[in-house]
Short mmCIF file of C-alpha atoms and ligand atoms in Angstrom, two decimals:
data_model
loop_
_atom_site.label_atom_id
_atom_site.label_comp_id
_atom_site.label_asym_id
_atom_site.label_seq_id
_atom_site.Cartn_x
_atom_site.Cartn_y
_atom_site.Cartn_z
CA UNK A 1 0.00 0.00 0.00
CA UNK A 2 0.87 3.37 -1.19
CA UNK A 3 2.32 5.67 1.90
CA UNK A 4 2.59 9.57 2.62
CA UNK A 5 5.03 10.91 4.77
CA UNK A 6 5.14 13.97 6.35
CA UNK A 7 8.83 15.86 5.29
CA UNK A 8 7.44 19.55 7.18
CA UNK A 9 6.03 22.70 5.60
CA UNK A 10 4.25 21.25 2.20
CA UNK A 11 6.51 19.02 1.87
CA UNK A 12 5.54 15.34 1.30
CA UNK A 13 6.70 11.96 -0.33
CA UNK A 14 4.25 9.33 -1.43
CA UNK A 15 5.69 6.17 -1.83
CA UNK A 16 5.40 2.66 -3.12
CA UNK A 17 8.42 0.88 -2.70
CA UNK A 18 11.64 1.91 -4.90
CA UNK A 19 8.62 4.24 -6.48
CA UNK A 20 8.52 7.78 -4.99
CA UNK A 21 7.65 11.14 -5.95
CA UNK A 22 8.50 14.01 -3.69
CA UNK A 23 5.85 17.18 -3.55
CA UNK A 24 7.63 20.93 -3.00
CA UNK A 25 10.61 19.97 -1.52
CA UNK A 26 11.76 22.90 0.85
CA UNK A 27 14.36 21.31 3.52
CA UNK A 28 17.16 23.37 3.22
CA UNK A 29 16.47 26.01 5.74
CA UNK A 30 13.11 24.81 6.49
CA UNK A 31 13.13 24.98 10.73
CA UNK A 32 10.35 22.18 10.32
CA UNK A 33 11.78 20.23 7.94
CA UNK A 34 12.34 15.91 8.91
CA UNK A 35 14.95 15.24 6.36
CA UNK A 36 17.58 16.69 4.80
CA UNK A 37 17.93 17.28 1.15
CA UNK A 38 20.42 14.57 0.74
CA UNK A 39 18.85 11.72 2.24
CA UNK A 40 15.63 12.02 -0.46
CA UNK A 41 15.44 9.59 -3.19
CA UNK A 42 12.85 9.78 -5.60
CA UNK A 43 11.99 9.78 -9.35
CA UNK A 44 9.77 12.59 -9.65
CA UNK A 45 9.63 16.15 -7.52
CA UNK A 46 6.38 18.13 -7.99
CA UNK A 47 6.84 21.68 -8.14
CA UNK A 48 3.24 23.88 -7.02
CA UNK A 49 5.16 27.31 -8.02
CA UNK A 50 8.62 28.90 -7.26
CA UNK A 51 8.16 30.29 -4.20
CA UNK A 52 11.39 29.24 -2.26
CA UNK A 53 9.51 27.29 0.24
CA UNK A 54 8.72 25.50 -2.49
CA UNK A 55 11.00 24.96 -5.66
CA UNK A 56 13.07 24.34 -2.29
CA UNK A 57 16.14 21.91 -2.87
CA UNK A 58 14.57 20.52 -6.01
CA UNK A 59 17.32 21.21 -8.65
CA UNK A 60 19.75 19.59 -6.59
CA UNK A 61 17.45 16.69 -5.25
CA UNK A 62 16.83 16.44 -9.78
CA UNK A 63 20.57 16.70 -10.56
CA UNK A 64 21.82 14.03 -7.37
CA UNK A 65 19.07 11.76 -8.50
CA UNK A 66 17.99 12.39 -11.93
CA UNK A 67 14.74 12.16 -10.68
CA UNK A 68 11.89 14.48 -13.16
CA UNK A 69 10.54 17.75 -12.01
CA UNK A 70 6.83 17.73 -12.91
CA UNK A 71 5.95 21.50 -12.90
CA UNK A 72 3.86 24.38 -15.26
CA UNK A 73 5.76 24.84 -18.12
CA UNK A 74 7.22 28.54 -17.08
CA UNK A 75 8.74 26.56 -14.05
CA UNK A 76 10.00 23.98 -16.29
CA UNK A 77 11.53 25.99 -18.15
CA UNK A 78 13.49 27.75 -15.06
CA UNK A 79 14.52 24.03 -14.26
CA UNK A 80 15.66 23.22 -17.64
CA UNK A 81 17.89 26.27 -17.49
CA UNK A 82 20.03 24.47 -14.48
CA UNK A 83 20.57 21.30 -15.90
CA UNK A 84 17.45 19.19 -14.72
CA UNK A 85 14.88 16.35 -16.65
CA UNK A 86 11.51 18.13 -16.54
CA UNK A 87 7.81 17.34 -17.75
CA UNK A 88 6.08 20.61 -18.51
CA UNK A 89 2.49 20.64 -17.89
CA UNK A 90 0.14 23.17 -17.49
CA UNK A 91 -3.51 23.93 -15.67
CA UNK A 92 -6.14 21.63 -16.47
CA UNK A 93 -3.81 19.32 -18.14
CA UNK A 94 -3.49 15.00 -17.14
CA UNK A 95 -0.68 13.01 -18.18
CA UNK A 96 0.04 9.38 -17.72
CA UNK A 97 3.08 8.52 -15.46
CA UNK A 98 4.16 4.79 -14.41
CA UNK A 99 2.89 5.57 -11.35
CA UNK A 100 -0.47 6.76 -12.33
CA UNK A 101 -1.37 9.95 -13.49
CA UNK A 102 -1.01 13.84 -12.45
CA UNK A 103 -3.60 16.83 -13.11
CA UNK A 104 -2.18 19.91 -13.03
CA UNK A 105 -4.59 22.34 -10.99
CA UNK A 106 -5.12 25.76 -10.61
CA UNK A 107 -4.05 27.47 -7.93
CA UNK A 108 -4.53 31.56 -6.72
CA UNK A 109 -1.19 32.57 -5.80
CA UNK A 110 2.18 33.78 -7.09
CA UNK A 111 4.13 31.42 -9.41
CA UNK A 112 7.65 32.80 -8.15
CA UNK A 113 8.50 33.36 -12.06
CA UNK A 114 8.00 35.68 -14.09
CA UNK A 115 5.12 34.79 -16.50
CA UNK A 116 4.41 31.54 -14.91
CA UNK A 117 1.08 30.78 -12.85
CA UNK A 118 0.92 28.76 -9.19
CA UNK A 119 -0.59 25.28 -9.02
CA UNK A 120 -1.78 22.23 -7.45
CA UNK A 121 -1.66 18.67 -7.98
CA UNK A 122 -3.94 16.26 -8.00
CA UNK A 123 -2.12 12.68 -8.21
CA UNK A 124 -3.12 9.29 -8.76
CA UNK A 125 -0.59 6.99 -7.18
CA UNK A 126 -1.02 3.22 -7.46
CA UNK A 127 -4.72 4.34 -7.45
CA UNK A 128 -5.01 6.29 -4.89
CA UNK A 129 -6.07 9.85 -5.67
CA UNK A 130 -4.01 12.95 -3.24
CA UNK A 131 -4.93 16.32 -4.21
CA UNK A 132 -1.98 19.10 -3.14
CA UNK A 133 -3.36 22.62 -3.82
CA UNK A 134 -0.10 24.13 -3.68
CA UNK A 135 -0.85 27.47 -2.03
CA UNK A 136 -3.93 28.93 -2.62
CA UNK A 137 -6.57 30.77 -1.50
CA UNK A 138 -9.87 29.56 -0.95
CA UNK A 139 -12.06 28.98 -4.42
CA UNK A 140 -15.11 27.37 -5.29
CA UNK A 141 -13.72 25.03 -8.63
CA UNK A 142 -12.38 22.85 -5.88
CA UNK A 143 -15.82 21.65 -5.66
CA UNK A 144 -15.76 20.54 -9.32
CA UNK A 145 -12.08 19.03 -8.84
CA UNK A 146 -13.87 16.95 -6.39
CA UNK A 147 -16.34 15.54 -8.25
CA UNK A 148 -14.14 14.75 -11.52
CA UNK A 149 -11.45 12.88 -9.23
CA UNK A 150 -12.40 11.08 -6.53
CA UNK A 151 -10.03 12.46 -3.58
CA UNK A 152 -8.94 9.89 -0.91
CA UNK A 153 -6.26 12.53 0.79
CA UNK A 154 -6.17 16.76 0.12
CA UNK A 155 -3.26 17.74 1.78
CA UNK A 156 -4.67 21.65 2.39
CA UNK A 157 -2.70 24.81 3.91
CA UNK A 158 -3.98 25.87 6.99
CA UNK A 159 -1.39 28.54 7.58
CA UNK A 160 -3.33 31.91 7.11
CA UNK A 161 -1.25 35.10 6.08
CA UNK A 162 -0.16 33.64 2.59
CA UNK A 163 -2.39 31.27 1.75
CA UNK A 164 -6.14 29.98 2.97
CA UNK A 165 -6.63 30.21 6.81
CA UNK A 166 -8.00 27.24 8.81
CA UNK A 167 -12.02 28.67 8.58
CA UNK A 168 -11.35 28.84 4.36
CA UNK A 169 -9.54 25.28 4.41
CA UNK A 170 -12.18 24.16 6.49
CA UNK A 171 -14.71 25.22 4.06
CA UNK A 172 -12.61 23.54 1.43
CA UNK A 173 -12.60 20.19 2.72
CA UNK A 174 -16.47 20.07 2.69
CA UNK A 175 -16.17 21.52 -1.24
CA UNK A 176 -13.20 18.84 -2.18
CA UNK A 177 -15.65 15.81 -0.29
CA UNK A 178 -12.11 14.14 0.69
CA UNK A 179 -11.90 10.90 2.48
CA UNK A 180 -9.07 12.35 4.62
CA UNK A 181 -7.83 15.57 4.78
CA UNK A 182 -4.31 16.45 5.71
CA UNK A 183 -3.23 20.02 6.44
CA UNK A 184 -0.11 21.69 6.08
CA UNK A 185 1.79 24.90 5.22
CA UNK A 186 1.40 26.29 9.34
CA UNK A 187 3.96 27.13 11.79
CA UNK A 188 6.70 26.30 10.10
CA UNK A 189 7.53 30.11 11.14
CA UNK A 190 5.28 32.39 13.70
CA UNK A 191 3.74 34.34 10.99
CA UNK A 192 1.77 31.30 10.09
CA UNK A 193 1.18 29.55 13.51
CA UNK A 194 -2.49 27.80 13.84
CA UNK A 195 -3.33 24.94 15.94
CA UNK A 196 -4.22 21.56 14.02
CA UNK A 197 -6.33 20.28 16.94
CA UNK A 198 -8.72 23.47 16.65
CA UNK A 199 -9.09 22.56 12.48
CA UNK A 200 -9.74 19.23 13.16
CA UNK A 201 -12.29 20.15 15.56
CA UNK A 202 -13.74 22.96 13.13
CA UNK A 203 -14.09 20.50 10.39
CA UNK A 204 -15.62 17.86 12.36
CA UNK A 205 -17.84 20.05 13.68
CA UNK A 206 -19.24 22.06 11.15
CA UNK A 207 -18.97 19.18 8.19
CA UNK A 208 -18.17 16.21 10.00
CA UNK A 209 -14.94 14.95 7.86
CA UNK A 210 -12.14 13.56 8.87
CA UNK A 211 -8.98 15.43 9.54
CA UNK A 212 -5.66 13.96 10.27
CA UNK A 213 -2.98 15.86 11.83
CA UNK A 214 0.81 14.50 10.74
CA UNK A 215 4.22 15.79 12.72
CA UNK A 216 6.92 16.54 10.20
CA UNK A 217 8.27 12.80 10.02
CA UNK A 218 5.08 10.88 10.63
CA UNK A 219 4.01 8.42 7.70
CA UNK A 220 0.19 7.85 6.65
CA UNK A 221 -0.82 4.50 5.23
CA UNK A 222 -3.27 5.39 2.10
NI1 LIG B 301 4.09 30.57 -2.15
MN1 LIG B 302 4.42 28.82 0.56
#
């Protein structure tokens, strides 16, 4: 079975065996992060925009392990430039991987790069579908990205300040209609402290999901 671990920030690995892809690895200078650069092996790194916190360590996680950066095309491109294997997508585009598929989605946010646009991911990964909006605010197509993929995890930002807050995740959840929801991007830094426990409680409350709090570190069995 497929598993998700936990790396700190919104950074996170799914795994199936020797298979892994990494999402938005930031560990170089992340205070949260559970793992340094160095120790990640993968074969592809998903890249939600180039934020730093994001595009992280992932040239030289792609150039010690050769491993693909999935990423919008203008972020591609930025990759290319430093000597990495990319596959360009762009929003609203699938493509078939030997792992399963990704769907680039949109996402309201910087890109990081000039000209390029932010994004999520929705991934299906030995058939089970995780949906990483990247940072984002709060909109309503996530209710339509629900219904055309099935979502078993959305890993959502609960950090406020940059992205969605806890009360606009929370309403996402009920719009994405995950099995499990997983949120991330908070207090890595002060500026974006929340408590978990409350957004749990919140979501529980006022749509009765599921919400499952990881530790930078922790693994989740999909
Ligand atoms: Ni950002
Ligand atoms: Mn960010």
């Amino acid at each position: 079975m497929p598993e998700l671990k936990f790396l700190g920030h919104a950074c996170f690995v799914l795994r199936e065996g020797k298979h892994a892809i990494v999402f938005d690895p930031f560990l170089t200078g992340n205070p949260a992060a559970a793992a340094t650069a160095e120790e990640i092996d993968c074969q592809y790194i998903l890249v939600s925009h180039g934020h730093e916190d994001h595009l992280g360590d992932a040239i030289s996680i792609a150039k010690r392990t050769g491993a693909t950066i999935i990423a919008t095309a203008e972020i591609a491109r930025a990759c290319i430039e430093k000597g990495v294997q990319t596959h360009a997508m762009h929003l609203g585009g699938k493509h078939n991987f030997d792992f399963g598929f990704v769907r680039i989605t949109p996402a309201f946010h910087g890109s990081g790069i000039p000209g390029g646009h932010a994004s999520g991911f929705i991934v299906n990964f030995y058939g089970k579908n995780v949906y990483h909006t990247g940072d984002t605010a709060l909109f309503s197509d996530m209710a339509l990205l629900g219904r055309l993929e099935s979502i078993d995890i959305a890993l959502l930002p609960i950090g406020d300040n940059f992205t969605m807050g806890p009360s606009d995740a929370a309403e996402a959840a009920n719009m994405i209609k995950a099995k499990m929801v997983i949120p991330m991007h908070y207090n890595t830094w002060p500026l974006i402290a929340q408590s978990p426990e409350a957004f749990k409680k919140d979501v529980a409350t006022r749509f009765n999901l599921p919400v499952h709090i990881m530790s930078p570190g922790d693994t989740y069995t999909l």
